[in-house]
PDB file of C-alpha atoms in Angstrom:
ATOM      1  CA  MET A   1      68.459  97.328 133.042  1.00  0.00           C
ATOM      2  CA  SER A   2      71.072  99.620 131.763  1.00  0.00           C
ATOM      3  CA  ASN A   3      73.222  96.848 130.067  1.00  0.00           C
ATOM      4  CA  LEU A   4      72.247  95.918 126.807  1.00  0.00           C
ATOM      5  CA  ASN A   5      74.136  92.812 125.294  1.00  0.00           C
ATOM      6  CA  GLY A   6      77.435  94.131 126.978  1.00  0.00           C
ATOM      7  CA  PHE A   7      77.525  97.612 125.605  1.00  0.00           C
ATOM      8  CA  SER A   8      76.723 100.617 127.712  1.00  0.00           C
ATOM      9  CA  THR A   9      73.320 102.798 127.260  1.00  0.00           C
ATOM     10  CA  GLU A  10      73.085 106.267 127.188  1.00  0.00           C
ATOM     11  CA  ASP A  11      72.322 106.162 130.962  1.00  0.00           C
ATOM     12  CA  ASP A  12      75.841 104.666 131.527  1.00  0.00           C
ATOM     13  CA  SER A  13      77.476 107.079 129.300  1.00  0.00           C
ATOM     14  CA  ARG A  14      76.829 110.245 131.559  1.00  0.00           C
ATOM     15  CA  ASP A  15      79.428 109.001 133.898  1.00  0.00           C
ATOM     16  CA  ALA A  16      81.802 108.263 131.331  1.00  0.00           C
ATOM     17  CA  GLY A  17      84.329 105.992 133.223  1.00  0.00           C
ATOM     18  CA  HIS A  18      83.919 107.473 136.553  1.00  0.00           C
ATOM     19  CA  GLY A  19      85.045 105.184 139.245  1.00  0.00           C
ATOM     20  CA  GLN A  20      85.073 102.126 136.552  1.00  0.00           C
ATOM     21  CA  ILE A  21      87.912  99.919 135.774  1.00  0.00           C
ATOM     22  CA  CYS A  22      89.219  99.646 132.329  1.00  0.00           C
ATOM     23  CA  CYS A  23      86.907  97.064 130.461  1.00  0.00           C
ATOM     24  CA  LEU A  24      89.897  95.287 128.468  1.00  0.00           C
ATOM     25  CA  VAL A  25      91.695  91.906 129.145  1.00  0.00           C
ATOM     26  CA  ASP A  26      95.516  92.532 127.934  1.00  0.00           C
ATOM     27  CA  ASP A  27      97.123  89.469 126.793  1.00  0.00           C
ATOM     28  CA  GLY A  28      94.777  87.088 129.087  1.00  0.00           C
ATOM     29  CA  GLU A  29      94.776  89.639 131.970  1.00  0.00           C
ATOM     30  CA  ARG A  30      92.124  91.980 133.011  1.00  0.00           C
ATOM     31  CA  CYS A  31      93.385  95.544 133.228  1.00  0.00           C
ATOM     32  CA  SER A  32      93.122  97.161 136.585  1.00  0.00           C
ATOM     33  CA  ARG A  33      93.508 100.794 135.623  1.00  0.00           C
ATOM     34  CA  MET A  34      90.870 103.318 135.995  1.00  0.00           C
ATOM     35  CA  ALA A  35      88.814 103.913 132.855  1.00  0.00           C
ATOM     36  CA  GLY A  36      88.851 106.979 131.178  1.00  0.00           C
ATOM     37  CA  ASN A  37      86.408 108.631 128.798  1.00  0.00           C
ATOM     38  CA  ALA A  38      87.646 106.713 125.778  1.00  0.00           C
ATOM     39  CA  SER A  39      85.370 104.012 124.518  1.00  0.00           C
ATOM     40  CA  TYR A  40      86.115 100.657 123.043  1.00  0.00           C
ATOM     41  CA  SER A  41      83.788 101.310 119.903  1.00  0.00           C
ATOM     42  CA  LYS A  42      83.279  99.055 117.014  1.00  0.00           C
ATOM     43  CA  ARG A  43      86.088 101.167 114.928  1.00  0.00           C
ATOM     44  CA  ILE A  44      88.661 100.778 117.575  1.00  0.00           C
ATOM     45  CA  GLN A  45      87.952  97.020 118.029  1.00  0.00           C
ATOM     46  CA  LYS A  46      88.504  96.781 114.026  1.00  0.00           C
ATOM     47  CA  THR A  47      91.907  98.719 114.772  1.00  0.00           C
ATOM     48  CA  VAL A  48      92.779  96.292 117.492  1.00  0.00           C
ATOM     49  CA  ALA A  49      92.278  93.426 115.380  1.00  0.00           C
ATOM     50  CA  GLN A  50      94.150  94.889 112.187  1.00  0.00           C
ATOM     51  CA  LYS A  51      97.190  95.398 114.199  1.00  0.00           C
ATOM     52  CA  LYS A  52      97.012  92.278 115.721  1.00  0.00           C
ATOM     53  CA  LEU A  53      96.814  93.526 119.523  1.00  0.00           C
ATOM     54  CA  LYS A  54      96.159  90.891 122.345  1.00  0.00           C
ATOM     55  CA  LEU A  55      93.280  93.310 123.549  1.00  0.00           C
ATOM     56  CA  ASN A  56      89.961  92.110 124.044  1.00  0.00           C
ATOM     57  CA  ILE A  57      86.747  93.189 125.706  1.00  0.00           C
ATOM     58  CA  ASP A  58      85.799  91.670 129.090  1.00  0.00           C
ATOM     59  CA  HIS A  59      82.117  90.794 128.469  1.00  0.00           C
ATOM     60  CA  SER A  60      81.379  90.835 132.108  1.00  0.00           C
ATOM     61  CA  ALA A  61      82.266  94.462 132.380  1.00  0.00           C
ATOM     62  CA  ARG A  62      79.030  96.628 132.391  1.00  0.00           C
ATOM     63  CA  HIS A  63      80.678  99.429 130.067  1.00  0.00           C
ATOM     64  CA  ILE A  64      82.795  99.848 127.185  1.00  0.00           C
ATOM     65  CA  TYR A  65      85.413 102.551 128.814  1.00  0.00           C
ATOM     66  CA  ILE A  66      89.006 102.074 128.310  1.00  0.00           C
ATOM     67  CA  CYS A  67      91.990 103.602 130.522  1.00  0.00           C
ATOM     68  CA  ASP A  68      94.206 105.923 129.047  1.00  0.00           C
ATOM     69  CA  TYR A  69      97.225 103.557 128.954  1.00  0.00           C
ATOM     70  CA  HIS A  70      95.107 101.610 126.491  1.00  0.00           C
ATOM     71  CA  LYS A  71      94.097 104.414 124.595  1.00  0.00           C
ATOM     72  CA  GLY A  72      97.791 105.287 124.007  1.00  0.00           C
ATOM     73  CA  VAL A  73      98.636 101.794 123.125  1.00  0.00           C
ATOM     74  CA  ILE A  74      95.991 101.625 120.529  1.00  0.00           C
ATOM     75  CA  GLN A  75      96.681 105.360 119.080  1.00  0.00           C
ATOM     76  CA  SER A  76     100.545 104.615 118.690  1.00  0.00           C
ATOM     77  CA  ALA A  77      99.763 101.296 117.143  1.00  0.00           C
ATOM     78  CA  ARG A  78      97.540 103.215 114.722  1.00  0.00           C
ATOM     79  CA  SER A  79     100.094 105.800 113.599  1.00  0.00           C
ATOM     80  CA  LYS A  80     103.149 103.660 113.673  1.00  0.00           C
ATOM     81  CA  ARG A  81     102.708 102.287 109.982  1.00  0.00           C
ATOM     82  CA  LYS A  82     102.376 106.010 108.818  1.00  0.00           C
ATOM     83  CA  ARG A  83     105.456 107.083 110.328  1.00  0.00           C
ATOM     84  CA  LYS A  84     107.410 103.997 108.759  1.00  0.00           C
ATOM     85  CA  LEU A  85     106.032 104.907 105.286  1.00  0.00           C
ATOM     86  CA  SER A  86     106.772 108.609 106.048  1.00  0.00           C
ATOM     87  CA  ASP A  87     110.522 107.803 106.886  1.00  0.00           C
ATOM     88  CA  GLU A  88     110.864 105.510 103.893  1.00  0.00           C
ATOM     89  CA  ASP A  89     109.396 107.785 101.409  1.00  0.00           C
ATOM     90  CA  ASP A  90     111.176 111.135 102.800  1.00  0.00           C
ATOM     91  CA  ASN A  91     114.841 111.001 103.437  1.00  0.00           C
ATOM     92  CA  ASN A  92     114.390 113.394 106.709  1.00  0.00           C
ATOM     93  CA  SER A  93     112.293 115.954 104.992  1.00  0.00           C
ATOM     94  CA  PRO A  94     111.694 118.886 107.751  1.00  0.00           C
ATOM     95  CA  ASP A  95     108.048 118.955 106.707  1.00  0.00           C
ATOM     96  CA  HIS A  96     107.121 115.559 107.372  1.00  0.00           C
ATOM     97  CA  ASP A  97     109.172 114.762 110.709  1.00  0.00           C
ATOM     98  CA  TYR A  98     106.202 115.372 112.771  1.00  0.00           C
ATOM     99  CA  ASP A  99     103.576 112.828 112.459  1.00  0.00           C
ATOM    100  CA  GLY A 100     100.543 115.067 113.674  1.00  0.00           C
ATOM    101  CA  PRO A 101      97.209 114.314 115.172  1.00  0.00           C
ATOM    102  CA  GLU A 102      94.684 112.427 112.897  1.00  0.00           C
ATOM    103  CA  VAL A 103      91.915 114.945 111.717  1.00  0.00           C
ATOM    104  CA  ASP A 104      88.406 113.575 111.935  1.00  0.00           C
ATOM    105  CA  LEU A 105      86.841 114.679 108.470  1.00  0.00           C
ATOM    106  CA  LEU A 106      83.852 112.585 109.216  1.00  0.00           C
ATOM    107  CA  GLY A 107      82.650 115.206 111.562  1.00  0.00           C
ATOM    108  CA  LEU A 108      82.241 117.692 108.551  1.00  0.00           C
ATOM    109  CA  GLN A 109      79.201 117.912 106.500  1.00  0.00           C
ATOM    110  CA  VAL A 110      79.138 116.252 103.126  1.00  0.00           C
ATOM    111  CA  ASN A 111      78.660 119.498 101.204  1.00  0.00           C
ATOM    112  CA  THR A 112      81.791 120.923 103.109  1.00  0.00           C
ATOM    113  CA  LEU A 113      83.760 117.711 101.772  1.00  0.00           C
ATOM    114  CA  ARG A 114      82.293 118.366  98.368  1.00  0.00           C
ATOM    115  CA  ARG A 115      83.403 121.851  98.542  1.00  0.00           C
ATOM    116  CA  TYR A 116      86.969 120.944  99.497  1.00  0.00           C
ATOM    117  CA  LYS A 117      87.199 118.457  96.565  1.00  0.00           C
ATOM    118  CA  ARG A 118      85.970 121.058  94.177  1.00  0.00           C
ATOM    119  CA  HIS A 119      88.304 123.574  95.161  1.00  0.00           C
ATOM    120  CA  TYR A 120      91.267 121.371  95.060  1.00  0.00           C
ATOM    121  CA  LYS A 121      89.994 119.803  91.624  1.00  0.00           C
ATOM    122  CA  LEU A 122      90.201 116.163  93.235  1.00  0.00           C
ATOM    123  CA  GLN A 123      89.400 113.566  90.887  1.00  0.00           C
ATOM    124  CA  THR A 124      86.902 110.917  92.409  1.00  0.00           C
ATOM    125  CA  ARG A 125      84.394 108.695  90.759  1.00  0.00           C
ATOM    126  CA  PRO A 126      80.987 109.839  91.099  1.00  0.00           C
ATOM    127  CA  GLY A 127      78.474 108.896  93.765  1.00  0.00           C
ATOM    128  CA  LEU A 128      80.858 108.678  96.769  1.00  0.00           C
ATOM    129  CA  ASN A 129      79.365 108.311 100.173  1.00  0.00           C
ATOM    130  CA  LYS A 130      80.607 110.328 102.814  1.00  0.00           C
ATOM    131  CA  ALA A 131      83.125 107.888 104.440  1.00  0.00           C
ATOM    132  CA  GLN A 132      84.764 107.531 101.017  1.00  0.00           C
ATOM    133  CA  LEU A 133      84.635 111.151 100.228  1.00  0.00           C
ATOM    134  CA  ALA A 134      86.364 112.042 103.785  1.00  0.00           C
ATOM    135  CA  GLU A 135      88.879 109.483 102.941  1.00  0.00           C
ATOM    136  CA  THR A 136      89.775 110.872  99.753  1.00  0.00           C
ATOM    137  CA  VAL A 137      89.917 114.545 101.182  1.00  0.00           C
ATOM    138  CA  GLY A 138      91.968 113.078 104.144  1.00  0.00           C
ATOM    139  CA  ARG A 139      94.587 111.686 101.965  1.00  0.00           C
ATOM    140  CA  HIS A 140      94.989 115.180 100.159  1.00  0.00           C
ATOM    141  CA  PHE A 141      94.967 117.040 103.175  1.00  0.00           C
ATOM    142  CA  LYS A 142      97.558 115.014 104.349  1.00  0.00           C
ATOM    143  CA  THR A 143      99.964 116.075 101.616  1.00  0.00           C
ATOM    144  CA  ILE A 144      99.564 119.759 101.915  1.00  0.00           C
ATOM    145  CA  PRO A 145     102.763 121.201 103.330  1.00  0.00           C
ATOM    146  CA  VAL A 146     102.623 123.528 106.419  1.00  0.00           C
ATOM    147  CA  GLN A 147     105.364 125.872 107.388  1.00  0.00           C
ATOM    148  CA  GLU A 148     104.873 125.269 111.029  1.00  0.00           C
ATOM    149  CA  LYS A 149     107.009 128.204 112.472  1.00  0.00           C
ATOM    150  CA  GLU A 150     105.456 130.611 110.003  1.00  0.00           C
ATOM    151  CA  CYS A 151     101.895 129.385 110.780  1.00  0.00           C
ATOM    152  CA  LEU A 152     102.422 129.468 114.424  1.00  0.00           C
ATOM    153  CA  THR A 153     104.147 132.923 114.369  1.00  0.00           C
ATOM    154  CA  PHE A 154     101.209 134.046 112.220  1.00  0.00           C
ATOM    155  CA  PHE A 155      98.587 132.760 114.759  1.00  0.00           C
ATOM    156  CA  ILE A 156     100.138 134.107 117.763  1.00  0.00           C
ATOM    157  CA  TYR A 157     100.340 137.515 116.158  1.00  0.00           C
ATOM    158  CA  MET A 158      96.823 137.443 115.375  1.00  0.00           C
ATOM    159  CA  VAL A 159      95.602 136.292 118.760  1.00  0.00           C
ATOM    160  CA  LYS A 160      97.667 138.922 120.401  1.00  0.00           C
ATOM    161  CA  ASN A 161      96.327 141.587 118.258  1.00  0.00           C
ATOM    162  CA  HIS A 162      92.889 140.409 118.831  1.00  0.00           C
ATOM    163  CA  LYS A 163      92.493 139.867 115.090  1.00  0.00           C
ATOM    164  CA  SER A 164      90.454 137.248 113.507  1.00  0.00           C
ATOM    165  CA  LYS A 165      89.692 135.558 110.096  1.00  0.00           C
ATOM    166  CA  PHE A 166      87.465 138.407 109.056  1.00  0.00           C
ATOM    167  CA  ASP A 167      90.281 140.945 109.694  1.00  0.00           C
ATOM    168  CA  GLN A 168      92.810 139.374 107.359  1.00  0.00           C
ATOM    169  CA  LYS A 169      91.575 141.800 104.701  1.00  0.00           C
ATOM    170  CA  HIS A 170      92.571 144.768 106.771  1.00  0.00           C
ATOM    171  CA  PHE A 171      95.739 143.110 108.121  1.00  0.00           C
ATOM    172  CA  ALA A 172      97.134 142.792 104.481  1.00  0.00           C
ATOM    173  CA  HIS A 173      96.421 146.927 103.857  1.00  0.00           C
ATOM    174  CA  ASP A 174      97.603 147.697 107.516  1.00  0.00           C
ATOM    175  CA  SER A 175     101.528 147.408 107.062  1.00  0.00           C
TER     176      SER A 175
END
């Protein structure tokens, strides 16, 4: 049996969403859209509960994959509060008009997060776990201003001229 307590197993995940209907019940009505590869994980369920969205998993579904529509609904609900806060804090500052994608710092190794913390001299209490460290680093990372046009121009130049990060030393001396 590939279904264990209403959740997919590794065998089911190989065909992520293919030919399956979204597992969500939206305001009492089962969604009939095709499921994509996004899953209704515990973390997503927590977000849905916090944002008071009227979404529940249909326990008769043999998978936990959701459609692209509900994925978008959940993502926009997630970033809605961030946009409101930045609009109130900033009076239309050009650096903060764009609410970019969330960076998943939990994918980094703990040593990488610690190096970031050390490099930027971030003050934290000792003994933080990976999740707490990623949260602290993430808060700092979001405050770093980026000149998008300048950054994109430089990136395109580097790609067109087949330069890499390692060539930057030569790039500065080439001109």
